[in-house]
Amino acid sequence: MRTAWALGDRPELDHLNLRRWCHMLAFRGHFLSKSKAYSTTFKQIRGDRQRFRLEAALDELGVTEDTVTVVNHWDMTSVGHHTPEERDIAEGIAQRRRDTRKHHHTTERKD
């Protein structure tokens, strides 16, 4: 790593981006590679985490899973904004999002 970092100063090696990638040297594999035979799967880890969060939320609310009813039926109730104030707020939010995207686009790295 030290050698790659030091060589990263040389103009003739700029195209290699040595400083940018030197942290990956000596790394032998994808960061998400795991063996099912010797370890657990990420699906299992995600499921365990989801279950833990659910149980913590239910405990915090003081209810059990049997007392919670989930309704998965959605109906469209309206389109648009009801008042001019709501429209102005929505336009302001949209403009801020456009400005943020434009700023990120102009300041992103081009290498």
mmCIF file of C-alpha atoms in Angstrom:
data_model
loop_
_atom_site.group_PDB
_atom_site.id
_atom_site.type_symbol
_atom_site.label_atom_id
_atom_site.label_comp_id
_atom_site.label_asym_id
_atom_site.label_seq_id
_atom_site.Cartn_x
_atom_site.Cartn_y
_atom_site.Cartn_z
ATOM 1 C CA MET A 1 0.000 0.000 0.000
ATOM 2 C CA ARG A 2 2.813 2.393 0.838
ATOM 3 C CA THR A 3 4.435 1.771 -2.525
ATOM 4 C CA ALA A 4 1.185 2.397 -4.397
ATOM 5 C CA TRP A 5 0.628 5.559 -2.369
ATOM 6 C CA ALA A 6 4.146 6.795 -3.124
ATOM 7 C CA LEU A 7 3.877 5.951 -6.831
ATOM 8 C CA GLY A 8 0.574 7.793 -6.967
ATOM 9 C CA ASP A 9 2.555 11.068 -6.959
ATOM 10 C CA ARG A 10 4.222 10.291 -10.292
ATOM 11 C CA PRO A 11 2.579 12.111 -13.219
ATOM 12 C CA GLU A 12 3.314 9.246 -15.649
ATOM 13 C CA LEU A 13 1.218 6.919 -13.450
ATOM 14 C CA ASP A 14 -1.760 9.252 -12.954
ATOM 15 C CA HIS A 15 -3.941 7.183 -15.292
ATOM 16 C CA LEU A 16 -3.670 4.204 -12.901
ATOM 17 C CA ASN A 17 -5.361 6.062 -9.993
ATOM 18 C CA LEU A 18 -3.047 4.284 -7.552
ATOM 19 C CA ARG A 19 -3.907 6.486 -4.590
ATOM 20 C CA ARG A 20 -7.603 6.081 -5.189
ATOM 21 C CA TRP A 21 -7.417 2.259 -5.217
ATOM 22 C CA CYS A 22 -4.481 1.455 -2.915
ATOM 23 C CA HIS A 23 -6.831 0.584 -0.051
ATOM 24 C CA MET A 24 -7.969 -2.431 -2.109
ATOM 25 C CA LEU A 25 -4.482 -3.940 -2.433
ATOM 26 C CA ALA A 26 -4.052 -7.295 -0.715
ATOM 27 C CA PHE A 27 -7.821 -7.707 -0.543
ATOM 28 C CA ARG A 28 -8.689 -11.126 -1.950
ATOM 29 C CA GLY A 29 -12.365 -11.234 -2.687
ATOM 30 C CA HIS A 30 -15.619 -9.412 -2.949
ATOM 31 C CA PHE A 31 -16.717 -7.764 0.269
ATOM 32 C CA LEU A 32 -20.020 -9.646 0.183
ATOM 33 C CA SER A 33 -18.655 -13.086 -0.589
ATOM 34 C CA LYS A 34 -19.563 -15.598 2.089
ATOM 35 C CA SER A 35 -19.700 -19.363 2.176
ATOM 36 C CA LYS A 36 -22.993 -21.020 3.085
ATOM 37 C CA ALA A 37 -21.101 -24.035 4.392
ATOM 38 C CA TYR A 38 -19.018 -22.091 6.913
ATOM 39 C CA SER A 39 -21.157 -19.066 7.682
ATOM 40 C CA THR A 40 -24.656 -17.691 7.687
ATOM 41 C CA THR A 41 -26.202 -15.988 4.666
ATOM 42 C CA PHE A 42 -26.927 -12.301 4.354
ATOM 43 C CA LYS A 43 -30.572 -13.189 3.788
ATOM 44 C CA GLN A 44 -30.612 -14.833 7.217
ATOM 45 C CA ILE A 45 -28.867 -11.819 8.787
ATOM 46 C CA ARG A 46 -31.385 -9.422 7.207
ATOM 47 C CA GLY A 47 -34.286 -11.580 8.391
ATOM 48 C CA ASP A 48 -32.915 -11.734 11.936
ATOM 49 C CA ARG A 49 -32.421 -7.960 11.975
ATOM 50 C CA GLN A 50 -35.939 -7.370 10.651
ATOM 51 C CA ARG A 51 -37.417 -9.677 13.292
ATOM 52 C CA PHE A 52 -35.405 -7.986 16.059
ATOM 53 C CA ARG A 53 -36.573 -4.520 14.961
ATOM 54 C CA LEU A 54 -40.184 -5.682 14.782
ATOM 55 C CA GLU A 55 -40.064 -7.178 18.275
ATOM 56 C CA ALA A 56 -38.394 -4.032 19.653
ATOM 57 C CA ALA A 57 -41.075 -1.809 18.093
ATOM 58 C CA LEU A 58 -43.891 -3.987 19.434
ATOM 59 C CA ASP A 59 -42.324 -3.984 22.924
ATOM 60 C CA GLU A 60 -41.989 -0.213 22.830
ATOM 61 C CA LEU A 61 -45.656 0.141 21.893
ATOM 62 C CA GLY A 62 -46.692 -2.412 24.492
ATOM 63 C CA VAL A 63 -48.572 -4.645 22.045
ATOM 64 C CA THR A 64 -48.167 -8.148 20.683
ATOM 65 C CA GLU A 65 -47.991 -9.272 17.094
ATOM 66 C CA ASP A 66 -51.483 -10.794 17.397
ATOM 67 C CA THR A 67 -53.060 -7.445 18.310
ATOM 68 C CA VAL A 68 -51.716 -5.600 15.251
ATOM 69 C CA THR A 69 -53.821 -5.535 12.097
ATOM 70 C CA VAL A 70 -52.197 -4.583 8.825
ATOM 71 C CA VAL A 71 -54.501 -3.291 6.094
ATOM 72 C CA ASN A 72 -53.014 -3.519 2.631
ATOM 73 C CA HIS A 73 -55.818 -1.921 0.685
ATOM 74 C CA TRP A 74 -55.271 1.491 -0.883
ATOM 75 C CA ASP A 75 -57.796 3.702 -2.650
ATOM 76 C CA MET A 76 -57.094 6.886 -4.542
ATOM 77 C CA THR A 77 -58.749 9.750 -2.707
ATOM 78 C CA SER A 78 -57.595 12.786 -4.675
ATOM 79 C CA VAL A 79 -55.147 14.159 -7.220
ATOM 80 C CA GLY A 80 -53.267 17.396 -6.876
ATOM 81 C CA HIS A 81 -53.291 19.975 -4.141
ATOM 82 C CA HIS A 82 -56.322 21.287 -2.318
ATOM 83 C CA THR A 83 -55.133 24.841 -1.700
ATOM 84 C CA PRO A 84 -52.736 27.300 -3.341
ATOM 85 C CA GLU A 85 -50.544 27.082 -0.250
ATOM 86 C CA GLU A 86 -50.130 23.315 -0.688
ATOM 87 C CA ARG A 87 -49.219 23.893 -4.336
ATOM 88 C CA ASP A 88 -46.609 26.507 -3.388
ATOM 89 C CA ILE A 89 -45.044 24.215 -0.817
ATOM 90 C CA ALA A 90 -44.903 21.349 -3.326
ATOM 91 C CA GLU A 91 -43.320 23.611 -5.959
ATOM 92 C CA GLY A 92 -40.721 24.778 -3.426
ATOM 93 C CA ILE A 93 -39.824 21.199 -2.520
ATOM 94 C CA ALA A 94 -39.565 20.221 -6.184
ATOM 95 C CA GLN A 95 -37.355 23.219 -6.952
ATOM 96 C CA ARG A 96 -35.061 22.413 -4.028
ATOM 97 C CA ARG A 97 -34.722 18.818 -5.255
ATOM 98 C CA ARG A 98 -33.901 20.038 -8.790
ATOM 99 C CA ASP A 99 -31.295 22.445 -7.422
ATOM 100 C CA THR A 100 -29.734 19.708 -5.274
ATOM 101 C CA ARG A 101 -29.545 17.311 -8.233
ATOM 102 C CA LYS A 102 -28.029 20.030 -10.404
ATOM 103 C CA HIS A 103 -25.450 20.848 -7.704
ATOM 104 C CA HIS A 104 -24.499 17.161 -7.300
ATOM 105 C CA HIS A 105 -24.189 16.786 -11.054
ATOM 106 C CA THR A 106 -21.872 19.785 -11.409
ATOM 107 C CA THR A 107 -19.667 18.839 -8.451
ATOM 108 C CA GLU A 108 -19.339 15.074 -9.006
ATOM 109 C CA ARG A 109 -15.966 13.575 -9.796
ATOM 110 C CA LYS A 110 -15.331 13.039 -13.508
ATOM 111 C CA ASP A 111 -12.484 10.483 -13.226
#
